[in-house]
mmCIF file of C-alpha atoms and ligand atoms in Angstrom:
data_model
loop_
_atom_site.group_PDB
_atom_site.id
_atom_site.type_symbol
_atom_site.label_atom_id
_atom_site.label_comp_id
_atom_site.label_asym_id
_atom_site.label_seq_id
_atom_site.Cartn_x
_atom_site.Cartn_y
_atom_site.Cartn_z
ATOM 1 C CA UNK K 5 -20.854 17.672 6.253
ATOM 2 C CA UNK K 6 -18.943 17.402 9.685
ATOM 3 C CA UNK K 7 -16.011 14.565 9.336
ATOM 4 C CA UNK K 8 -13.362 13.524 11.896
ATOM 5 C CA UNK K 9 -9.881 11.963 10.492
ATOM 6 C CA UNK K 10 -9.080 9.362 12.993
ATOM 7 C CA UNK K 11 -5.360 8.434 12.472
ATOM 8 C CA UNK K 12 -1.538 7.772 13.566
ATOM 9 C CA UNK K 13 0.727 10.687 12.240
ATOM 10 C CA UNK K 14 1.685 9.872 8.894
ATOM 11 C CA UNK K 15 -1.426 8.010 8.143
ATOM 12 C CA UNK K 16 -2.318 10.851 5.367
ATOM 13 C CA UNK K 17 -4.719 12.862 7.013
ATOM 14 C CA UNK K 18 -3.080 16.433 5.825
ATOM 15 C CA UNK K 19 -2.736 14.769 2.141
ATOM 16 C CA UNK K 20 -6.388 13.813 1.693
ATOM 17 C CA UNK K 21 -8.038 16.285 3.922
ATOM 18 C CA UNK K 22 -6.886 18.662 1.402
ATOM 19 C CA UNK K 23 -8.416 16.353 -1.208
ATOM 20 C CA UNK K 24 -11.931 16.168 0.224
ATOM 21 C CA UNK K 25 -11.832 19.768 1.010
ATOM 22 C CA UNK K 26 -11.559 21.048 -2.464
ATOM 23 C CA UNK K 27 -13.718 18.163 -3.870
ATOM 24 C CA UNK K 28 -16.599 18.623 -1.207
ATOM 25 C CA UNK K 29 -16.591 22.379 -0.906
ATOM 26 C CA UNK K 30 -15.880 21.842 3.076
ATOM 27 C CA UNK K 31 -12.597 23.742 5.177
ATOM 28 C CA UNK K 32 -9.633 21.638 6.914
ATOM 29 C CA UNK K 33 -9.757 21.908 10.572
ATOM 30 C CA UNK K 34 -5.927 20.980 11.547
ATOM 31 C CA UNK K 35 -5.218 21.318 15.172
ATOM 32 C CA UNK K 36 -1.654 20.686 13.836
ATOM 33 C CA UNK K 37 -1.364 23.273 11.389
ATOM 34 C CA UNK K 38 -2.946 25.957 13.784
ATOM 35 C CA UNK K 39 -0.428 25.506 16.756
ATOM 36 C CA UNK K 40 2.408 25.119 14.633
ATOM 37 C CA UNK K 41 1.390 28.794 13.228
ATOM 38 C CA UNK K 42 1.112 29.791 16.810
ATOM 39 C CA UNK K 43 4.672 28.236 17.660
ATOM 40 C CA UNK K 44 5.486 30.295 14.655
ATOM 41 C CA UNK K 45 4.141 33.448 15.632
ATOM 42 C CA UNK K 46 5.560 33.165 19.461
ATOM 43 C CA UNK K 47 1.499 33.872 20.618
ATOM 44 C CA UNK K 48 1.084 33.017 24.377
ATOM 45 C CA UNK K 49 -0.657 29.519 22.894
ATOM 46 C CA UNK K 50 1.926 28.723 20.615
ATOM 47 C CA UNK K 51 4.819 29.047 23.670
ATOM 48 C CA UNK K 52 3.025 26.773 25.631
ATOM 49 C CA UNK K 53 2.822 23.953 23.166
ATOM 50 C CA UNK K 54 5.834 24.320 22.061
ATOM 51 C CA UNK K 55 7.821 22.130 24.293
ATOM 52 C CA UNK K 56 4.629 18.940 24.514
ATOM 53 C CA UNK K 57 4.484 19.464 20.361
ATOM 54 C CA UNK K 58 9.073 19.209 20.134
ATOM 55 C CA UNK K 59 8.913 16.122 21.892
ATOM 56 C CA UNK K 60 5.987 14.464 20.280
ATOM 57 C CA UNK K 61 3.545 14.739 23.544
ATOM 58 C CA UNK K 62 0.122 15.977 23.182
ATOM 59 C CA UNK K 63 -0.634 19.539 23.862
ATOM 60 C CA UNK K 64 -3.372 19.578 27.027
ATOM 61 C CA UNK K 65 -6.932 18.895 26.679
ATOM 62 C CA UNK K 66 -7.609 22.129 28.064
ATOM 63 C CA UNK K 67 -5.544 23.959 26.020
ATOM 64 C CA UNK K 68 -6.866 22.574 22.854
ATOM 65 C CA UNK K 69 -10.718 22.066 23.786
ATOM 66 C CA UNK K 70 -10.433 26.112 24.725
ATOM 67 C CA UNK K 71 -8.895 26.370 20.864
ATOM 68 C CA UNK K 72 -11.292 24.143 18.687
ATOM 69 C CA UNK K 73 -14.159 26.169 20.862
ATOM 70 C CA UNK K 74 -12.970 29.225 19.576
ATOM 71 C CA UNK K 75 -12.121 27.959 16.214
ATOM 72 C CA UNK K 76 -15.631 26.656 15.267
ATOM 73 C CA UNK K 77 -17.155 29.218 16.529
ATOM 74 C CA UNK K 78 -15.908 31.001 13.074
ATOM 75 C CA UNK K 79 -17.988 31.618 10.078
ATOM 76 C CA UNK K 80 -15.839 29.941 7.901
ATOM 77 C CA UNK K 81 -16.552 26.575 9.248
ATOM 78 C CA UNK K 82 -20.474 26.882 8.732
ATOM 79 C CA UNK K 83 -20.200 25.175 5.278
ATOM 80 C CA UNK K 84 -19.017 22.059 7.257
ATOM 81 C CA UNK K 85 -15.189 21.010 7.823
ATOM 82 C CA UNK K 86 -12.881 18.081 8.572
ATOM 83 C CA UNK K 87 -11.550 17.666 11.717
ATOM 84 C CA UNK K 88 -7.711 16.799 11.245
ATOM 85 C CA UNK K 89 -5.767 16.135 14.890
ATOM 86 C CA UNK K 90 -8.862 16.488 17.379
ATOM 87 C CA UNK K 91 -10.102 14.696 19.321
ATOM 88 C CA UNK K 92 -7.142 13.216 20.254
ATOM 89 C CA UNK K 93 -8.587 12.017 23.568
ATOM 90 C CA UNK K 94 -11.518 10.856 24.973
ATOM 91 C CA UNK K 95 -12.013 14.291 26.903
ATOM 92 C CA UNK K 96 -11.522 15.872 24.224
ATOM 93 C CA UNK K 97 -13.907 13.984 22.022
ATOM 94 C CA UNK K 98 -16.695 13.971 24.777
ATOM 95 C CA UNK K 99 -16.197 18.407 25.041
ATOM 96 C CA UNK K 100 -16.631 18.138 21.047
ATOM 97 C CA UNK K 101 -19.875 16.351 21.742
ATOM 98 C CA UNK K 102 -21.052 19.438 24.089
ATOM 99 C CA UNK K 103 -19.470 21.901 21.758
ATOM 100 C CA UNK K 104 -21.380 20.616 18.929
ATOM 101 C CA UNK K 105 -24.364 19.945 20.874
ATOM 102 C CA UNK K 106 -24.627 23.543 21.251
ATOM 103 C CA UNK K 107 -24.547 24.382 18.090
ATOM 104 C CA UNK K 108 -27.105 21.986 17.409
ATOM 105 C CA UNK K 109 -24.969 19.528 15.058
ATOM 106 C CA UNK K 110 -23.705 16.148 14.874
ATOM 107 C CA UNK K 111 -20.473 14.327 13.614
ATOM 108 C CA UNK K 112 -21.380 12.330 10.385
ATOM 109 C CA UNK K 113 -18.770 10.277 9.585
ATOM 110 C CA UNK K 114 -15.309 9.204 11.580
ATOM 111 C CA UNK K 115 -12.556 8.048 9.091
ATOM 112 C CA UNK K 116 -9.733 5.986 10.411
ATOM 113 C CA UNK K 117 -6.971 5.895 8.046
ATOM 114 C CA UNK K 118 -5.527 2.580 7.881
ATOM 115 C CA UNK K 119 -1.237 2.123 7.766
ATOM 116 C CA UNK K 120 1.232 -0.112 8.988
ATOM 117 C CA UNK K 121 3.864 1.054 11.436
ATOM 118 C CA UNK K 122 6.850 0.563 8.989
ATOM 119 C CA UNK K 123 5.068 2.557 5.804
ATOM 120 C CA UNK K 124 4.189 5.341 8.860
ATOM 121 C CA UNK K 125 7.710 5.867 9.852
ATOM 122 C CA UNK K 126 8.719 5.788 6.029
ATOM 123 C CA UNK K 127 6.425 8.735 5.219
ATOM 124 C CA UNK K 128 7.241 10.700 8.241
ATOM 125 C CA UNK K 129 11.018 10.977 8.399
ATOM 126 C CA UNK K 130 10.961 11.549 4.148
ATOM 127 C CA UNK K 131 8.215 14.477 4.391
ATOM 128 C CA UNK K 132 9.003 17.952 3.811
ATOM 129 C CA UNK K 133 6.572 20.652 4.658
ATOM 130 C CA UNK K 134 6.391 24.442 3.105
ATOM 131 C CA UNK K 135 7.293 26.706 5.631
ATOM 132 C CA UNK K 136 4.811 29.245 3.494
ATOM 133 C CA UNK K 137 1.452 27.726 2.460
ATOM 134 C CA UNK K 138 1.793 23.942 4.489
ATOM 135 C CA UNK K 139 1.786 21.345 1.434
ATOM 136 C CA UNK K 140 3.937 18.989 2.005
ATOM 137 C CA UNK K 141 6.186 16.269 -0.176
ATOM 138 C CA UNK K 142 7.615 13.353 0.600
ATOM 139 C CA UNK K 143 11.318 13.024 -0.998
ATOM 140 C CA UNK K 144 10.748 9.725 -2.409
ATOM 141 C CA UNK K 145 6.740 8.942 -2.985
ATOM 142 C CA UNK K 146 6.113 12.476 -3.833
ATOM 143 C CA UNK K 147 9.262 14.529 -4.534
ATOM 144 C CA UNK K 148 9.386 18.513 -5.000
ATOM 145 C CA UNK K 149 10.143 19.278 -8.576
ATOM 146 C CA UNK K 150 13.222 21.494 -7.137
ATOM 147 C CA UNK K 151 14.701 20.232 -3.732
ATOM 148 C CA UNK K 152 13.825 22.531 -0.771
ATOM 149 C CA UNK K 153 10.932 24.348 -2.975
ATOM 150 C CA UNK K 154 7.348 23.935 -2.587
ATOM 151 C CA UNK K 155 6.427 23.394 -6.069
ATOM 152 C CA UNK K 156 2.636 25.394 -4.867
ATOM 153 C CA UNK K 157 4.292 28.689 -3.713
ATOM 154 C CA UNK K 158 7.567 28.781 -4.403
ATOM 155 C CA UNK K 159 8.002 28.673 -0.200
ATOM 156 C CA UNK K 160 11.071 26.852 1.294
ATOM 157 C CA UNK K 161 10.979 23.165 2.506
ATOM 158 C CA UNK K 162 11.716 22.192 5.383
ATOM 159 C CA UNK K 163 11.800 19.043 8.017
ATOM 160 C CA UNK K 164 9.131 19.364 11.211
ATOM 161 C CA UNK K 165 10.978 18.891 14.141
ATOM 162 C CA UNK K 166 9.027 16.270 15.242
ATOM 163 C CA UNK K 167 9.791 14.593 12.388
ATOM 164 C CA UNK K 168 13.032 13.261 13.720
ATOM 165 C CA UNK K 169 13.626 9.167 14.442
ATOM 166 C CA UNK K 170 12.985 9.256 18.322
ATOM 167 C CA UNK K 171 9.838 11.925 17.779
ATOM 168 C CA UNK K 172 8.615 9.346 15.380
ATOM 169 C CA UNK K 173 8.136 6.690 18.085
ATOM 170 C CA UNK K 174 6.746 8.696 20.926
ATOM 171 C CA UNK K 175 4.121 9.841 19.032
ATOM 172 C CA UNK K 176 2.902 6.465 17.207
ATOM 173 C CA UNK K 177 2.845 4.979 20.557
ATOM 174 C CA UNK K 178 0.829 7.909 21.871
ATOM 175 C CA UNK K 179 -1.422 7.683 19.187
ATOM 176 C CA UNK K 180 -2.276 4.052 20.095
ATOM 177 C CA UNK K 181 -2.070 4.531 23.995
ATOM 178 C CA UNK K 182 -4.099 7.685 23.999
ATOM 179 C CA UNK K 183 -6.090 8.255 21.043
ATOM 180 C CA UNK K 184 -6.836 4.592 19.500
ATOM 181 C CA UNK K 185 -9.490 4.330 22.329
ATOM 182 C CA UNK K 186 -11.685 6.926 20.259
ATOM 183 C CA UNK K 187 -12.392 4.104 17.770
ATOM 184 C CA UNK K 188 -14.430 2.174 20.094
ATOM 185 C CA UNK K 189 -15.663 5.993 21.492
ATOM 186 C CA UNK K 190 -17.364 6.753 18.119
ATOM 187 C CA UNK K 191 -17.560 2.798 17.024
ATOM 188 C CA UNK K 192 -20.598 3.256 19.707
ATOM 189 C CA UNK K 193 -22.035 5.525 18.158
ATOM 190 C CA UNK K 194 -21.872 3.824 14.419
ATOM 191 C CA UNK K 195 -19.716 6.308 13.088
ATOM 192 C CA UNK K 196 -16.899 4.832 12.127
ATOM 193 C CA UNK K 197 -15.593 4.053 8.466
ATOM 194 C CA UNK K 198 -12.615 2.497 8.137
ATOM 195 C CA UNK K 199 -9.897 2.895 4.640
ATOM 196 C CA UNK K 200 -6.623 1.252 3.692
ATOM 197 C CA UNK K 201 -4.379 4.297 3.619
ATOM 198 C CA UNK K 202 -1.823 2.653 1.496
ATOM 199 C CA UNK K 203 -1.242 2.858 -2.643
ATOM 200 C CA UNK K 204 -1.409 5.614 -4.718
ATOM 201 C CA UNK K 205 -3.158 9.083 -2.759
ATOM 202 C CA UNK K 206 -5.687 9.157 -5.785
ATOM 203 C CA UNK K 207 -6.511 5.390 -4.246
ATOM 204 C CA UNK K 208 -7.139 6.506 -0.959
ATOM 205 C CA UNK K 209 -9.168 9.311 -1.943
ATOM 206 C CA UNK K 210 -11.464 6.948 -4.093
ATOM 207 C CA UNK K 211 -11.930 4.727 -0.939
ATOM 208 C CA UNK K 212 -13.074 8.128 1.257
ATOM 209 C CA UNK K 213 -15.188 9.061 -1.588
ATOM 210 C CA UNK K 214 -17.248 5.851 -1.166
ATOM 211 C CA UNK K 215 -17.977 7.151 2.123
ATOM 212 C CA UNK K 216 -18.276 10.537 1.643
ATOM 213 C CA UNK K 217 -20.727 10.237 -1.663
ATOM 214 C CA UNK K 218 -23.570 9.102 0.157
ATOM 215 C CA UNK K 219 -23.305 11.230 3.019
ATOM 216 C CA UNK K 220 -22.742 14.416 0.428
ATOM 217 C CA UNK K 221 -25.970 13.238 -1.264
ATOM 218 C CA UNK K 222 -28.345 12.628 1.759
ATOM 219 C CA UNK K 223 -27.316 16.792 2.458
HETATM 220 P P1 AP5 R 322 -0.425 17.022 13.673
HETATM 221 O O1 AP5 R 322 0.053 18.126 12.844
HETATM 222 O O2 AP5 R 322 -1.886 16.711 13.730
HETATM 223 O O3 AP5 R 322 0.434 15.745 13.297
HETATM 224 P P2 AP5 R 322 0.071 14.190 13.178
HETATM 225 O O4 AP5 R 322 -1.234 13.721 13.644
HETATM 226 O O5 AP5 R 322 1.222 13.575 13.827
HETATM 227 O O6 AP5 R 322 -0.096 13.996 11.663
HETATM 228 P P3 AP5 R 322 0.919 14.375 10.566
HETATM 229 O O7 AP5 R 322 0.708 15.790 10.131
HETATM 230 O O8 AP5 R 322 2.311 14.028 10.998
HETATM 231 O O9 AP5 R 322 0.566 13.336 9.444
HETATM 232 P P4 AP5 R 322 -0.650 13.242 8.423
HETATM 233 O O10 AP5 R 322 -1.546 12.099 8.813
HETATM 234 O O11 AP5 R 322 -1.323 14.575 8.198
HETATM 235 O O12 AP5 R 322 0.139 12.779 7.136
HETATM 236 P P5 AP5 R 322 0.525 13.580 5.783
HETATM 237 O O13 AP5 R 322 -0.692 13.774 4.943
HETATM 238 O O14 AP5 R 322 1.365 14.769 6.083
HETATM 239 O O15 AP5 R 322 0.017 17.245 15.202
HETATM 240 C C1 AP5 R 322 1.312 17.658 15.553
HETATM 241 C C2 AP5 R 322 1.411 17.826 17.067
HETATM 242 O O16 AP5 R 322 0.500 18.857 17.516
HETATM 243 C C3 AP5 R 322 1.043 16.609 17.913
HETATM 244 O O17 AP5 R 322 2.117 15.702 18.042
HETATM 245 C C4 AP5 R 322 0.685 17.293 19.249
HETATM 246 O O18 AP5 R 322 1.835 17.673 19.970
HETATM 247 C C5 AP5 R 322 -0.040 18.545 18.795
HETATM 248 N N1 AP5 R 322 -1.502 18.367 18.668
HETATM 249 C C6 AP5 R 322 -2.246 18.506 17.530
HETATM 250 N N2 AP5 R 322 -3.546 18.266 17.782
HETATM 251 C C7 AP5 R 322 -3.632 17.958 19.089
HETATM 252 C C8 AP5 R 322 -4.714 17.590 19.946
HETATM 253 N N3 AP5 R 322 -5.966 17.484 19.490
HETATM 254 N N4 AP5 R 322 -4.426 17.331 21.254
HETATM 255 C C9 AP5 R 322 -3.183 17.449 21.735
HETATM 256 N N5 AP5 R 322 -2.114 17.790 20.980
HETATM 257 C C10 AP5 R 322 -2.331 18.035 19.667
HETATM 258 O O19 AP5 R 322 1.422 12.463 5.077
HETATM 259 C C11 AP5 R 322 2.681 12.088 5.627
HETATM 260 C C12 AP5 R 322 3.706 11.868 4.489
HETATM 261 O O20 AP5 R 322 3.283 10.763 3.711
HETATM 262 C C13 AP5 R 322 3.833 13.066 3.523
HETATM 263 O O21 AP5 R 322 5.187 13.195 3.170
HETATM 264 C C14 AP5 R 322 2.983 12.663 2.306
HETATM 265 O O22 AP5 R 322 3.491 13.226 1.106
HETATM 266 C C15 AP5 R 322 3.134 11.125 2.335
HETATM 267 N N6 AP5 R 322 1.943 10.437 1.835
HETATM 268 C C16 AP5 R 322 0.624 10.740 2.082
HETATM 269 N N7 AP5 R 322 -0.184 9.862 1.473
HETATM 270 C C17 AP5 R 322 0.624 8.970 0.855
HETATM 271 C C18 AP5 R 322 0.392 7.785 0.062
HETATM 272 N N8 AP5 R 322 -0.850 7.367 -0.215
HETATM 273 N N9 AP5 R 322 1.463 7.117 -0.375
HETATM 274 C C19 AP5 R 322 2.745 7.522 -0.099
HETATM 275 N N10 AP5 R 322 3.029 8.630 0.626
HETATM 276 C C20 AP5 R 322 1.985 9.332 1.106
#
């Protein structure tokens, strides 16, 4: 099963991605997660996204198209994955068409992840992420048991730095000037499913399920 989350930061795609990988047996693809690492580590990558990623910009298309290339080209994705943070542009989303095309697969399903502007910028600017494994809390809807500890690995909390107020806003409108036009990209193509992200995560997992099920099954 080959998925792609379609939706604004904050929508929940790191939250239930994690859900339908343990529940499906698939692996989380996070563009995200893999150049903040990189950023982390100081690699050549991570330096150059450093300064697009602090402000809330997206990262090139060559850039990342070269990375998810490389990146699904690994074994571990053979089981089938979920695409979390790419494509973020049409580019991008027509090289994952050739990319997969070579491999000789197709996208099944496209989930957008339905939330409203005000509950997005609530989420974001409460969440805390675990500097050590990556779960992350949100201080109010889903609190740490200890403040600053990841209640998974014991790592420290902390606030991404685009995270902040301003960062906020530059990259919902982002998402809707540059990447909402991928709905009507893979709306073409029938692939679209579209959830209410809001009410309680086991909620929003039930509603991805519905899609998911049937897809799972036909495998
Ligand atoms: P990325 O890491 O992909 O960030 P994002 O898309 O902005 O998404 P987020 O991780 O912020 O949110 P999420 O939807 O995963 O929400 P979460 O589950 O954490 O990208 C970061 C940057 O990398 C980009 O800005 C760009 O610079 C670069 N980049 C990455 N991919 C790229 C690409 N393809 N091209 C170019 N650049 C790229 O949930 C948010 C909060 O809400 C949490 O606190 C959570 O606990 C809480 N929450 C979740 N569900 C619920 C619920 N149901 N009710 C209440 N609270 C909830």
């Amino acid at each position: 099963m080959r998925i792609v989350f379609l939706a604004p930061p904050g929508a929940g795609k790191g939250t239930q991605g994690a859900l339908i990988c343990q529940h499906y047996g698939i692996v989380q693809l996070s563009t995200g997660e893999i150049l903040r690492k990189n950023k982390g580590d100081g690699t050549e990558l991570g330096e150059k996204a450093k300064a697009y990623m602090d402000k809330g910009d997206l990262v090139p298309d060559d850039l990342m198209i070269e990375m998810i290339k490389t990146e699904l080209d690994k074994e571990i994705y053979s089981k089938g994955y979920i695409l979390d943070g790419f494509p973020r542009t049409v580019p991008q989303a027509e090289a994952l068409d050739t990319i997969l095309s070579n491999f000789n697969q197709n996208i099944n399903a496209v989930i957008i992840l339905k939330v409203n502007k005000e509950e997005l910028i609530r989420r974001l600017s409460a969440r805390r992420t675990c500097r050590t494994c990556g779960k992350t809390f949100h201080l109010i809807f889903d609190p740490p048991e200890k403040s600053n500890q990841c209640d998974n690995c014991g790592g420290e909390l902390y606030q991404r730095i685009d995270d902040r107020p301003e960062t906020i806003l530059n990259r919902l409108k982002i998402f809707h000037d540059r990447t909402s036009p991928l709905i009507n990209y893979y709306g073409k193509k029938g692939l679209v499913s579209t959830v209410k992200g809001t009410g309680k995560t086991s909620e929003v997992f039930e509603r991805i399920e519905e899609i998911l099920d049937p897809i799972k099954s036909e495998e």
